[in-house]
Structure formats: C-alpha cells, structure tokens
C-alpha atoms as a printed R data frame, in Angstrom:
    type eleno elety resid chain resno       x       y      z
1   ATOM     1    CA   MET     A     1  -0.162   0.015 -0.142
2   ATOM     2    CA   SER     A     2   1.781   3.111 -1.205
3   ATOM     3    CA   LYS     A     3   2.159   5.794  1.449
4   ATOM     4    CA   LYS     A     4  -0.637   8.168  0.623
5   ATOM     5    CA   ILE     A     5  -2.924   6.166  0.337
6   ATOM     6    CA   LEU     A     6  -2.302   5.118  3.984
7   ATOM     7    CA   SER     A     7  -1.963   7.977  4.466
8   ATOM     8    CA   LEU     A     8  -5.321   8.982  3.532
9   ATOM     9    CA   LEU     A     9  -7.024   6.347  4.954
10  ATOM    10    CA   LEU     A    10  -5.397   7.301  8.605
11  ATOM    11    CA   GLY     A    11  -6.544   9.832  8.300
12  ATOM    12    CA   LEU     A    12 -10.522   9.015  7.467
13  ATOM    13    CA   ARG     A    13 -10.410   7.661 10.420
14  ATOM    14    CA   ILE     A    14  -9.062  10.125 12.923
15  ATOM    15    CA   GLN     A    15 -11.558  12.992 11.425
16  ATOM    16    CA   GLY     A    16 -14.029   9.865 11.862
17  ATOM    17    CA   GLY     A    17 -13.186   9.959 14.934
18  ATOM    18    CA   ALA     A    18 -13.259  13.107 16.180
19  ATOM    19    CA   SER     A    19 -16.129  14.430 13.622
20  ATOM    20    CA   SER     A    20 -18.052  11.792 16.772
21  ATOM    21    CA   PHE     A    21 -16.810  13.418 19.567
22  ATOM    22    CA   VAL     A    22 -17.749  16.767 18.876
23  ATOM    23    CA   ILE     A    23 -21.083  16.134 17.438
24  ATOM    24    CA   ASN     A    24 -21.578  14.265 20.524
25  ATOM    25    CA   SER     A    25 -20.200  16.639 22.598
26  ATOM    26    CA   SER     A    26 -21.557  19.256 20.795
27  ATOM    27    CA   SER     A    27 -25.503  18.182 21.629
28  ATOM    28    CA   SER     A    28 -24.612  17.619 25.533
29  ATOM    29    CA   ALA     A    29 -23.904  20.594 24.799
30  ATOM    30    CA   ALA     A    30 -27.281  21.977 23.405
31  ATOM    31    CA   ILE     A    31 -29.285  20.313 25.480
32  ATOM    32    CA   THR     A    32 -28.236  22.295 28.627
33  ATOM    33    CA   GLU     A    33 -28.639  25.569 26.959
34  ATOM    34    CA   ARG     A    34 -31.754  24.541 26.136
35  ATOM    35    CA   THR     A    35 -32.956  23.488 28.873
36  ATOM    36    CA   SER     A    36 -34.422  27.033 30.259
37  ATOM    37    CA   ALA     A    37 -36.338  26.885 27.577
38  ATOM    38    CA   CYS     A    38 -37.814  23.012 27.374
39  ATOM    39    CA   SER     A    39 -36.827  20.372 29.476
40  ATOM    40    CA   TYR     A    40 -37.600  17.772 26.687
41  ATOM    41    CA   SER     A    41 -36.485  20.026 24.560
42  ATOM    42    CA   TYR     A    42 -37.652  18.573 20.501
43  ATOM    43    CA   TYR     A    43 -34.138  20.790 20.704
44  ATOM    44    CA   LYS     A    44 -32.763  17.313 22.814
45  ATOM    45    CA   HIS     A    45 -33.745  14.870 19.653
46  ATOM    46    CA   SER     A    46 -33.476  16.740 16.969
47  ATOM    47    CA   ASN     A    47 -29.536  17.722 18.000
48  ATOM    48    CA   SER     A    48 -29.210  13.448 19.306
49  ATOM    49    CA   GLN     A    49 -31.068  12.194 15.459
50  ATOM    50    CA   ILE     A    50 -27.912  14.029 13.962
51  ATOM    51    CA   ALA     A    51 -25.550  12.985 16.103
52  ATOM    52    CA   ASN     A    52 -26.694   9.878 15.753
53  ATOM    53    CA   ASN     A    53 -27.001   9.512 11.983
54  ATOM    54    CA   ASN     A    54 -23.421  11.575 11.363
55  ATOM    55    CA   SER     A    55 -22.887   8.561 14.179
56  ATOM    56    CA   ASN     A    56 -23.974   5.916 11.554
57  ATOM    57    CA   LEU     A    57 -21.649   7.209  8.463
58  ATOM    58    CA   ASN     A    58 -18.376   7.336 10.312
59  ATOM    59    CA   PHE     A    59 -19.315   3.645 11.949
60  ATOM    60    CA   GLN     A    60 -19.637   2.275  8.055
61  ATOM    61    CA   SER     A    61 -17.089   4.430  7.133
62  ATOM    62    CA   SER     A    62 -14.714   2.408  9.767
63  ATOM    63    CA   ARG     A    63 -16.295  -0.918  9.487
64  ATOM    64    CA   ALA     A    64 -15.966  -0.489  4.976
65  ATOM    65    CA   LEU     A    65 -12.038   0.468  6.203
66  ATOM    66    CA   PHE     A    66 -11.221  -1.602  8.882
67  ATOM    67    CA   GLY     A    67 -13.460  -4.114  9.767
68  ATOM    68    CA   THR     A    68 -15.448  -3.078 12.438
69  ATOM    69    CA   SER     A    69 -17.832  -5.118 13.974
70  ATOM    70    CA   SER     A    70 -21.954  -4.812 13.304
71  ATOM    71    CA   SER     A    71 -22.311  -5.322 16.915
72  ATOM    72    CA   ASP     A    72 -18.780  -3.052 17.532
73  ATOM    73    CA   ASP     A    73 -21.057  -0.438 15.909
74  ATOM    74    CA   ALA     A    74 -24.421  -1.006 17.835
75  ATOM    75    CA   THR     A    75 -22.313  -1.017 21.500
76  ATOM    76    CA   ASN     A    76 -20.965   2.320 20.051
77  ATOM    77    CA   LYS     A    77 -24.366   3.690 19.342
78  ATOM    78    CA   ASN     A    78 -25.606   2.356 22.326
79  ATOM    79    CA   ASN     A    79 -23.332   4.532 24.240
80  ATOM    80    CA   ASN     A    80 -23.660   7.465 22.420
81  ATOM    81    CA   ASN     A    81 -27.838   7.311 23.392
82  ATOM    82    CA   MET     A    82 -26.456   6.472 26.893
83  ATOM    83    CA   CYS     A    83 -24.196   9.108 26.587
84  ATOM    84    CA   ASP     A    84 -27.318  11.518 25.409
85  ATOM    85    CA   GLU     A    85 -29.760  10.423 27.447
86  ATOM    86    CA   VAL     A    86 -28.252  11.050 30.612
87  ATOM    87    CA   ALA     A    87 -27.120  15.077 29.978
88  ATOM    88    CA   ALA     A    88 -30.544  15.390 29.171
89  ATOM    89    CA   ALA     A    89 -31.829  13.991 32.139
90  ATOM    90    CA   LYS     A    90 -29.716  15.858 34.760
91  ATOM    91    CA   ALA     A    91 -29.631  18.953 32.633
92  ATOM    92    CA   ALA     A    92 -33.806  18.452 33.344
93  ATOM    93    CA   ALA     A    93 -33.767  17.335 37.022
94  ATOM    94    CA   ALA     A    94 -31.154  21.209 37.643
95  ATOM    95    CA   GLU     A    95 -33.857  23.276 35.715
96  ATOM    96    CA   TYR     A    96 -36.803  20.673 37.798
97  ATOM    97    CA   LYS     A    97 -34.939  21.898 41.334
98  ATOM    98    CA   SER     A    98 -34.416  25.494 40.151
99  ATOM    99    CA   SER     A    99 -38.301  25.853 39.245
100 ATOM   100    CA   ASP     A   100 -40.729  27.842 41.027
101 ATOM   101    CA   ALA     A   101 -41.034  25.728 44.399
102 ATOM   102    CA   ASP     A   102 -44.766  24.655 44.419
103 ATOM   103    CA   GLY     A   103 -43.664  21.565 43.179
104 ATOM   104    CA   ALA     A   104 -45.701  22.637 39.335
105 ATOM   105    CA   GLY     A   105 -41.991  22.266 37.345
106 ATOM   106    CA   PRO     A   106 -41.035  25.035 34.673
107 ATOM   107    CA   GLU     A   107 -42.974  23.981 31.431
108 ATOM   108    CA   THR     A   108 -42.015  21.169 28.792
109 ATOM   109    CA   ALA     A   109 -42.607  20.201 25.558
110 ATOM   110    CA   PHE     A   110 -45.733  18.199 26.324
111 ATOM   111    CA   ASP     A   111 -47.324  21.888 26.864
112 ATOM   112    CA   ASN     A   112 -46.613  23.271 23.642
113 ATOM   113    CA   ILE     A   113 -47.926  19.643 22.432
114 ATOM   114    CA   LEU     A   114 -50.919  20.105 23.926
115 ATOM   115    CA   SER     A   115 -51.765  23.368 23.143
116 ATOM   116    CA   GLY     A   116 -51.201  22.618 19.135
117 ATOM   117    CA   LYS     A   117 -47.475  24.958 19.080
118 ATOM   118    CA   TRP     A   118 -45.788  21.764 18.477
119 ATOM   119    CA   PRO     A   119 -47.147  18.626 16.649
120 ATOM   120    CA   SER     A   120 -47.104  15.627 17.108
121 ATOM   121    CA   THR     A   121 -48.849  12.218 15.239
122 ATOM   122    CA   LYS     A   122 -51.819  11.108 17.703
123 ATOM   123    CA   VAL     A   123 -52.858   7.953 18.943
124 ATOM   124    CA   TYR     A   124 -55.241   7.985 21.470
125 ATOM   125    CA   GLU     A   125 -56.974  11.098 23.282
126 ATOM   126    CA   ASP     A   126 -59.488  11.588 25.289
127 ATOM   127    CA   SER     A   127 -60.510  14.130 28.230
128 ATOM   128    CA   THR     A   128 -57.469  13.588 29.984
129 ATOM   129    CA   VAL     A   129 -54.879  11.319 27.976
130 ATOM   130    CA   LEU     A   130 -53.042  12.166 25.278
131 ATOM   131    CA   ALA     A   131 -50.705   9.156 23.228
132 ATOM   132    CA   PHE     A   132 -48.481   9.884 20.641
133 ATOM   133    CA   ARG     A   133 -45.565   8.708 18.994
134 ATOM   134    CA   ASP     A   134 -42.375   9.515 20.113
135 ATOM   135    CA   ILE     A   135 -39.929  11.572 17.489
136 ATOM   136    CA   ASN     A   136 -36.479  10.133 18.720
137 ATOM   137    CA   PRO     A   137 -38.488   5.947 19.146
138 ATOM   138    CA   GLN     A   138 -35.913   3.448 20.892
139 ATOM   139    CA   ALA     A   139 -37.895   0.790 19.551
140 ATOM   140    CA   PRO     A   140 -40.084   0.078 16.068
141 ATOM   141    CA   THR     A   141 -43.071   0.813 17.681
142 ATOM   142    CA   HIS     A   142 -42.408   4.054 20.463
143 ATOM   143    CA   ILE     A   143 -45.901   5.755 22.333
144 ATOM   144    CA   ILE     A   144 -46.252   8.276 24.685
145 ATOM   145    CA   VAL     A   145 -48.524   8.851 26.553
146 ATOM   146    CA   ILE     A   146 -49.726  11.612 29.127
147 ATOM   147    CA   PRO     A   147 -52.524  13.486 31.331
148 ATOM   148    CA   LYS     A   148 -53.450  16.569 29.519
149 ATOM   149    CA   HIS     A   149 -53.923  18.192 32.350
150 ATOM   150    CA   ARG     A   150 -50.184  17.932 34.563
151 ATOM   151    CA   ASP     A   151 -51.701  18.944 37.677
152 ATOM   152    CA   GLY     A   152 -48.394  18.120 40.493
153 ATOM   153    CA   LEU     A   153 -47.651  14.574 38.594
154 ATOM   154    CA   THR     A   154 -44.439  15.779 37.291
155 ATOM   155    CA   LYS     A   155 -43.197  12.709 38.257
156 ATOM   156    CA   LEU     A   156 -44.895   9.031 39.246
157 ATOM   157    CA   SER     A   157 -43.090   9.543 42.313
158 ATOM   158    CA   ASN     A   158 -46.069  12.461 43.463
159 ATOM   159    CA   ALA     A   159 -48.260  11.056 42.659
160 ATOM   160    CA   CYS     A   160 -51.111  11.924 45.449
161 ATOM   161    CA   GLU     A   161 -53.964   9.443 46.122
162 ATOM   162    CA   ASP     A   162 -56.595  11.668 44.705
163 ATOM   163    CA   GLN     A   163 -54.865  10.702 41.011
164 ATOM   164    CA   GLU     A   164 -55.231   6.862 41.538
165 ATOM   165    CA   GLY     A   165 -58.048   7.271 38.866
166 ATOM   166    CA   ILE     A   166 -55.693   9.270 36.148
167 ATOM   167    CA   LEU     A   167 -53.220   6.502 37.081
168 ATOM   168    CA   GLY     A   168 -54.734   3.093 36.020
169 ATOM   169    CA   HIS     A   169 -56.114   5.190 33.312
170 ATOM   170    CA   LEU     A   170 -52.813   6.178 31.879
171 ATOM   171    CA   LEU     A   171 -51.578   2.623 32.962
172 ATOM   172    CA   PHE     A   172 -54.878   1.529 30.461
173 ATOM   173    CA   VAL     A   173 -54.774   3.824 27.674
174 ATOM   174    CA   ALA     A   174 -51.135   2.215 27.279
175 ATOM   175    CA   GLN     A   175 -51.528  -1.283 27.464
176 ATOM   176    CA   SER     A   176 -54.569  -0.362 24.568
177 ATOM   177    CA   VAL     A   177 -52.484   1.940 22.411
178 ATOM   178    CA   GLY     A   178 -49.491  -1.809 23.044
179 ATOM   179    CA   ARG     A   179 -51.989  -4.406 22.590
180 ATOM   180    CA   LYS     A   180 -53.594  -2.784 18.994
181 ATOM   181    CA   GLU     A   181 -50.035  -1.692 17.590
182 ATOM   182    CA   CYS     A   182 -47.864  -4.796 18.967
183 ATOM   183    CA   PRO     A   183 -49.680  -7.939 19.968
184 ATOM   184    CA   GLU     A   184 -46.718 -10.035 20.301
185 ATOM   185    CA   GLY     A   185 -45.469  -8.124 23.428
186 ATOM   186    CA   PHE     A   186 -44.238  -4.683 24.300
187 ATOM   187    CA   ARG     A   187 -42.867  -2.879 27.252
188 ATOM   188    CA   VAL     A   188 -44.693  -0.157 29.366
189 ATOM   189    CA   VAL     A   189 -41.474   2.224 31.264
190 ATOM   190    CA   VAL     A   190 -42.342   5.573 33.548
191 ATOM   191    CA   ASN     A   191 -38.800   7.271 34.094
192 ATOM   192    CA   ASP     A   192 -39.049   8.933 37.131
193 ATOM   193    CA   GLY     A   193 -36.307  11.468 38.745
194 ATOM   194    CA   GLU     A   194 -32.567  12.005 37.667
195 ATOM   195    CA   GLN     A   195 -31.206   8.556 38.610
196 ATOM   196    CA   GLY     A   196 -34.681   7.512 36.220
197 ATOM   197    CA   ALA     A   197 -33.734   9.842 32.908
198 ATOM   198    CA   GLN     A   198 -36.676  11.508 33.027
199 ATOM   199    CA   SER     A   199 -36.008  13.755 30.782
200 ATOM   200    CA   VAL     A   200 -39.521  15.903 31.278
201 ATOM   201    CA   TYR     A   201 -40.886  16.922 34.467
202 ATOM   202    CA   HIS     A   202 -44.317  16.051 33.177
203 ATOM   203    CA   LEU     A   203 -45.298  12.200 34.174
204 ATOM   204    CA   HIS     A   204 -45.599  10.589 30.810
205 ATOM   205    CA   LEU     A   205 -44.953   6.604 30.062
206 ATOM   206    CA   HIS     A   206 -43.283   5.211 26.852
207 ATOM   207    CA   VAL     A   207 -45.012   1.987 25.645
208 ATOM   208    CA   LEU     A   208 -42.376   0.656 23.551
209 ATOM   209    CA   GLY     A   209 -42.587  -2.665 21.506
210 ATOM   210    CA   GLY     A   210 -41.566  -4.390 17.775
211 ATOM   211    CA   ARG     A   211 -38.067  -6.523 18.484
212 ATOM   212    CA   GLN     A   212 -37.505  -8.310 21.104
213 ATOM   213    CA   MET     A   213 -36.797  -6.808 24.173
214 ATOM   214    CA   GLY     A   214 -33.708  -7.687 26.568
215 ATOM   215    CA   TRP     A   215 -33.720  -8.000 29.862
216 ATOM   216    CA   PRO     A   216 -32.792  -6.561 32.632
217 ATOM   217    CA   PRO     A   217 -33.264  -3.140 30.935
218 ATOM   218    CA   GLY     A   218 -30.922  -0.140 31.412
C-alpha cells in the first residue's frame, strides 16, 4: 500500500472519530443551554438524531476501511444514546429543582404539544389523556402517554391518593395502544427523577414494542 493511500485512510479514520466526538459534545452542550426553555426540548431530539445519523456514517466508513464489526457499531451507538439521555436527565433535573417551589415544575415540550404549538402524531386522545408517537423512537413502536392536566404530576413519585384514577387510566390507555400496535408483546416504562433518567417533568409512560426486548433494562 502506498504511503499516500495509507495516509488518506488514516486521515479518514481520525477525522471520523473526531467528528463523532465533537457532534456528541455539541449535542450535550445544546441540551444544557436550551433546557431553560423546555426540559424535554425537541432540540434535544433533533441534536441527538443528527448525532446518531452522523455517527452512522462514521461507523459505516470505519467498518468498510478497517473491518469494524456491526456488533461493535451497535455498542458504540448505544453508549452514545445513553450519554445523551443521561445528560438530558441531569439538565432537566437541575431545571426542575431550580423552578418554583410550588411543585408545578417548569414548562415542558408536552405543554407545547398539548396547546398545538408543536405538532405530534396522535395515537389516542380522550378528555384526560393523550398518546402520541415519540419522534426519537427507541423501538419500532414507541408511544408516549401523558395526562392532559399535569396537576402536580411532574413525576410518578409525586402522585397523591386522589390521583389514583388518572394513574389507572394512563396504564389502561398504555395497554390498549400497546395491545393494538404490538400484538406479540410490549413494554411500558416510567422514568422517575434524575437517576431514573427522566428528561420531562410531566408524568408520561413509554410504550415500546415491535422487537424483542432484553433484560435487565437500563
């Protein structure tokens, strides 16, 4: 192999690695800067998606040039996604803790979806609950189920006895859409607090399916 070709290949390898690192760092920075406007900002999803798309290009280039396996690629992508979610959760927790002491929590992206300011792909709606597709899905089917009126339900651990009805209804809606869209099985996830990787302080259930789930999660 000529020195020129070797130099070119090495240059691509270094550029790919550096580019992936910079994009992920920028994504985390953008999350931190923009959470003051909205804890679960669609900016976070957009930046994360851009990072993932660019990472995919780097992974493909690396595999073609240096024989990287697809299993290594999947591990790297999962690690990047985990870093993004942890960064988002920490930023959201900090914003929540610094918000008004009345427990209402800061405005979130869900407020913008409920008001119609931001679009969503609706799956189910009634007078108290809305279900819509996550724009950054973690499975072939990924649906978010939320109460329309937050009423202090910033997170599951804040629930009161008089909210048993809405909690039960949220779970009923989750199983209803899950059974319809994922007849072979599905998973319902609720993230709570910083260590639970909650990035939106408006109680919500994730309905995930369409593929084989692993265990343990997280």
